[in-house]
Coordinates of C-alpha atoms in Angstrom, one line a residue:
Chain A
Q1 CA -11.0 10.4 -21.2
Q2 CA -8.3 10.6 -18.6
K3 CA -10.0 10.5 -14.6
V4 CA -6.7 11.6 -13.2
Q5 CA -4.2 14.2 -14.2
Q6 CA -0.7 15.5 -13.0
S7 CA 0.9 18.8 -13.3
P8 CA 3.5 19.7 -13.5
E9 CA 4.7 16.9 -16.6
S10 CA 8.5 17.4 -15.6
L11 CA 10.2 19.1 -12.2
S12 CA 13.6 19.9 -11.4
V13 CA 14.5 21.0 -7.6
P14 CA 17.7 21.5 -6.1
E15 CA 19.0 18.4 -3.9
G16 CA 17.9 19.5 -0.4
G17 CA 14.9 21.9 -2.0
M18 CA 11.4 20.5 -1.9
A19 CA 9.2 18.7 -4.8
S20 CA 5.6 19.2 -4.9
L21 CA 3.4 17.5 -7.7
N22 CA 0.1 17.5 -8.3
C23 CA -2.8 15.4 -8.8
T24 CA -6.7 15.6 -10.0
S25 CA -9.3 13.3 -10.5
S26 CA -11.9 14.6 -12.5
D27 CA -14.4 11.4 -11.8
R28 CA -15.9 12.0 -7.8
N29 CA -16.4 8.2 -8.1
F30 CA -12.3 8.2 -7.8
Q31 CA -11.7 9.5 -4.7
Y32 CA -8.6 7.1 -3.2
F33 CA -5.6 8.2 -3.6
W34 CA -2.0 6.4 -4.0
W35 CA 1.6 8.2 -4.9
Y36 CA 3.7 5.9 -7.1
R37 CA 7.1 6.1 -7.9
Q38 CA 9.1 4.3 -10.5
H39 CA 13.0 4.4 -11.1
S40 CA 14.2 3.6 -14.9
G41 CA 14.0 -0.2 -15.2
E42 CA 11.8 -1.3 -12.7
G43 CA 8.0 -1.2 -11.6
P44 CA 6.5 1.5 -9.6
K45 CA 6.7 0.9 -6.2
A46 CA 4.0 2.4 -3.8
L47 CA 5.3 5.4 -1.7
M48 CA 2.0 6.4 0.3
S49 CA -1.8 5.8 0.7
I50 CA -4.6 8.7 1.2
F51 CA -8.2 8.1 1.5
S52 CA -9.0 10.9 3.9
D53 CA -9.1 15.2 3.8
G54 CA -6.2 16.7 4.7
D55 CA -2.2 15.6 5.6
K56 CA -0.9 12.4 6.0
K57 CA 3.6 12.5 6.3
E58 CA 6.0 8.9 5.8
G59 CA 9.5 10.7 6.3
R60 CA 10.5 13.4 4.1
F61 CA 7.4 12.6 2.0
T62 CA 4.0 14.6 2.9
A63 CA 0.2 13.4 0.9
H64 CA -2.5 16.4 1.2
L65 CA -5.4 15.2 -0.1
N66 CA -8.7 18.0 -0.6
K67 CA -11.8 15.9 -1.3
A68 CA -14.2 18.7 -2.3
S69 CA -12.0 19.4 -4.7
L70 CA -10.2 15.5 -5.7
H71 CA -7.4 17.3 -5.4
V72 CA -4.2 15.5 -4.1
S73 CA -0.9 16.9 -3.5
L74 CA 2.7 14.9 -3.3
H75 CA 5.7 16.6 -1.7
I76 CA 9.1 15.9 -1.2
R77 CA 11.2 17.5 1.5
D78 CA 15.2 17.8 1.3
S79 CA 14.9 16.0 -2.0
Q80 CA 17.7 13.8 -2.3
P81 CA 19.5 12.4 -6.2
S82 CA 18.2 9.0 -5.0
D83 CA 14.8 10.8 -5.9
S84 CA 14.6 11.2 -9.3
A85 CA 12.0 9.6 -11.1
L86 CA 8.8 8.8 -12.6
Y87 CA 5.4 9.6 -10.3
F88 CA 2.5 8.6 -9.9
C89 CA -0.9 9.2 -8.4
A90 CA -3.3 7.1 -9.2
A91 CA -7.0 6.1 -7.7
S92 CA -9.7 4.0 -7.0
P93 CA -13.4 4.4 -6.4
I94 CA -13.4 1.6 -3.3
A95 CA -10.5 1.9 -0.6
S96 CA -10.7 -1.5 0.2
S97 CA -12.0 -3.9 -2.7
S98 CA -10.5 -6.7 -4.8
F99 CA -12.3 -5.3 -7.4
S100 CA -11.7 -2.0 -7.2
K101 CA -9.7 -0.4 -10.1
L102 CA -6.5 1.4 -9.9
V103 CA -6.1 4.5 -12.7
F104 CA -3.2 5.7 -13.2
G105 CA -2.1 9.7 -14.3
Q106 CA 0.0 10.6 -17.1
G107 CA 3.1 11.2 -14.7
T108 CA 5.7 14.0 -13.5
S109 CA 9.8 13.5 -14.1
L110 CA 11.3 14.7 -11.1
S111 CA 14.9 15.6 -11.6
V112 CA 16.7 16.4 -8.5
V113 CA 19.9 18.0 -9.3
P114 CA 23.3 17.9 -7.2
Chain B
G1 CA 7.6 -8.0 3.0
A2 CA 5.3 -8.3 0.1
L3 CA 6.9 -8.9 -3.3
V4 CA 6.1 -9.9 -6.7
Y5 CA 8.6 -11.0 -9.6
Q6 CA 7.7 -11.6 -13.0
Y7 CA 9.4 -13.4 -15.2
P8 CA 11.0 -13.9 -18.1
R9 CA 11.6 -9.8 -18.1
R10 CA 12.1 -9.0 -20.9
T11 CA 11.5 -10.5 -24.7
I12 CA 11.7 -10.7 -28.1
C13 CA 8.9 -12.0 -30.2
K14 CA 8.9 -12.2 -33.8
S15 CA 5.4 -10.7 -35.7
G16 CA 2.7 -12.7 -35.3
T17 CA 3.9 -15.2 -33.0
S18 CA 2.7 -15.3 -28.9
M19 CA 4.7 -14.8 -25.4
R20 CA 3.3 -16.1 -21.8
M21 CA 4.6 -13.6 -19.0
E22 CA 3.8 -15.3 -15.8
C23 CA 3.6 -13.4 -12.5
Q24 CA 3.9 -14.2 -8.8
A25 CA 3.1 -13.0 -5.6
V26 CA 5.3 -13.6 -2.4
G27 CA 4.4 -12.7 1.3
F28 CA 0.5 -12.4 0.5
Q29 CA -2.0 -13.7 -0.7
A30 CA -3.1 -11.8 -4.5
T31 CA -6.8 -11.9 -4.1
S32 CA -6.8 -9.5 -7.4
V33 CA -4.2 -9.1 -10.2
A34 CA -4.5 -6.4 -11.8
W35 CA -2.0 -7.0 -15.4
Y36 CA -1.3 -3.0 -16.7
R37 CA 1.0 -2.1 -20.6
Q38 CA 3.1 1.2 -19.9
S39 CA 3.8 2.5 -23.5
P40 CA 7.0 3.6 -24.3
Q41 CA 5.5 7.4 -23.4
K42 CA 5.2 5.7 -19.9
T43 CA 1.5 5.7 -19.8
F44 CA -0.4 3.0 -17.8
E45 CA -3.5 0.9 -20.0
L46 CA -5.5 -1.6 -17.4
I47 CA -5.8 -4.1 -19.9
A48 CA -7.5 -6.5 -16.5
L49 CA -8.6 -7.3 -13.7
S50 CA -8.7 -10.9 -12.4
T51 CA -9.9 -11.2 -8.4
V52 CA -9.8 -15.7 -7.5
N53 CA -13.0 -17.1 -8.0
S54 CA -14.3 -15.1 -10.2
A55 CA -14.6 -14.1 -13.8
I56 CA -11.8 -11.4 -15.3
K57 CA -12.3 -8.5 -16.1
Y58 CA -11.3 -6.7 -19.3
E59 CA -10.6 -3.1 -19.9
Q60 CA -12.0 -1.6 -23.0
N61 CA -9.8 -2.7 -26.5
F62 CA -8.4 -5.3 -24.8
T63 CA -9.6 -9.0 -24.9
Q64 CA -9.3 -12.5 -24.1
E65 CA -9.0 -13.7 -27.5
K66 CA -6.0 -11.2 -27.8
F67 CA -4.9 -12.3 -23.6
P68 CA -5.9 -15.0 -22.4
I69 CA -5.3 -14.8 -18.6
S70 CA -5.1 -17.2 -15.9
H71 CA -5.3 -16.3 -12.0
P72 CA -5.6 -20.4 -10.5
N73 CA -4.5 -19.8 -7.2
L74 CA -4.1 -16.9 -4.9
S75 CA -0.1 -16.2 -5.4
F76 CA 0.5 -16.9 -9.5
S77 CA -1.2 -15.7 -12.6
S78 CA -0.1 -15.1 -16.0
M79 CA -1.0 -14.1 -19.3
T80 CA -0.2 -14.7 -22.6
V81 CA -0.1 -11.8 -25.6
L82 CA -1.2 -14.0 -29.2
N83 CA -0.4 -12.8 -32.3
A84 CA 2.0 -10.0 -30.8
Y85 CA 2.4 -7.0 -33.7
L86 CA 4.3 -3.6 -33.1
E87 CA 1.8 -2.2 -31.6
D88 CA 1.5 -4.0 -28.2
R89 CA 5.0 -3.4 -27.7
G90 CA 5.8 -2.1 -24.3
L91 CA 5.8 -3.1 -20.4
Y92 CA 3.7 -5.1 -19.1
L93 CA 3.2 -4.9 -15.9
C94 CA 1.8 -7.1 -12.8
G95 CA 0.1 -5.6 -9.8
A96 CA -1.0 -7.9 -7.7
R97 CA -4.0 -6.6 -4.0
E98 CA -4.8 -8.5 -1.4
G99 CA -8.1 -7.1 -0.2
G100 CA -8.5 -3.7 -0.5
D101 CA -4.5 -3.2 0.1
T102 CA -1.6 -1.5 -1.6
Q103 CA -1.5 -3.0 -5.2
Y104 CA 2.1 -4.4 -5.3
F105 CA 3.9 -3.9 -8.7
G106 CA 6.3 -6.6 -10.2
P107 CA 9.3 -5.1 -12.0
G108 CA 7.8 -5.8 -15.5
T109 CA 8.2 -7.8 -18.4
R110 CA 9.5 -6.0 -21.8
L111 CA 7.6 -7.2 -25.0
L112 CA 10.2 -6.3 -28.3
V113 CA 8.2 -7.5 -30.9
L114 CA 10.5 -7.6 -34.6

């Protein structure tokens, strides 16, 4: 059973638009989240982490976490063609431990159209 | 900054043969290393989590007998795929963390099996 579910599977937005990606954990033990981005031919690159309820903003990227529903979203404003990539949500049971494994969702493919 | 190198980037092996891949963390001390396989459909499977001075924990469907891992120090890890067959193909990713910080990934080793 997939512990981390992402939606939508794919998304297309116009350049300059807002992209919104969603992620939900089905296991209440997995409540610490990261967002990763993977461009074709590369490994995943960490975008940001979020552990507390509410919003966290880093540049054009804003993550929102609702711990009660274990739902986290990622919003990309002023989307650029270079943002076109696979986006993965990852969840962990413990935020700060080397022994804590990271479980990934199945990814959202984002395409930003010029 | 934190960087993770993996080599080789791409390898082709004959069915039934073995190949070794390496992972090196630069700029931080990798107290844990996780090996993943990313399928052609882009889904992640965690193979094993290795922490320095602790036993390597393999996930269900993955064994030490098939994927032996060595993690001798805080910057280096290697994994071998023994007796590789078609179902072992994919992108093998190494993710390294210092403590509970963000997991940084290398570019991966792409394994093709003929």
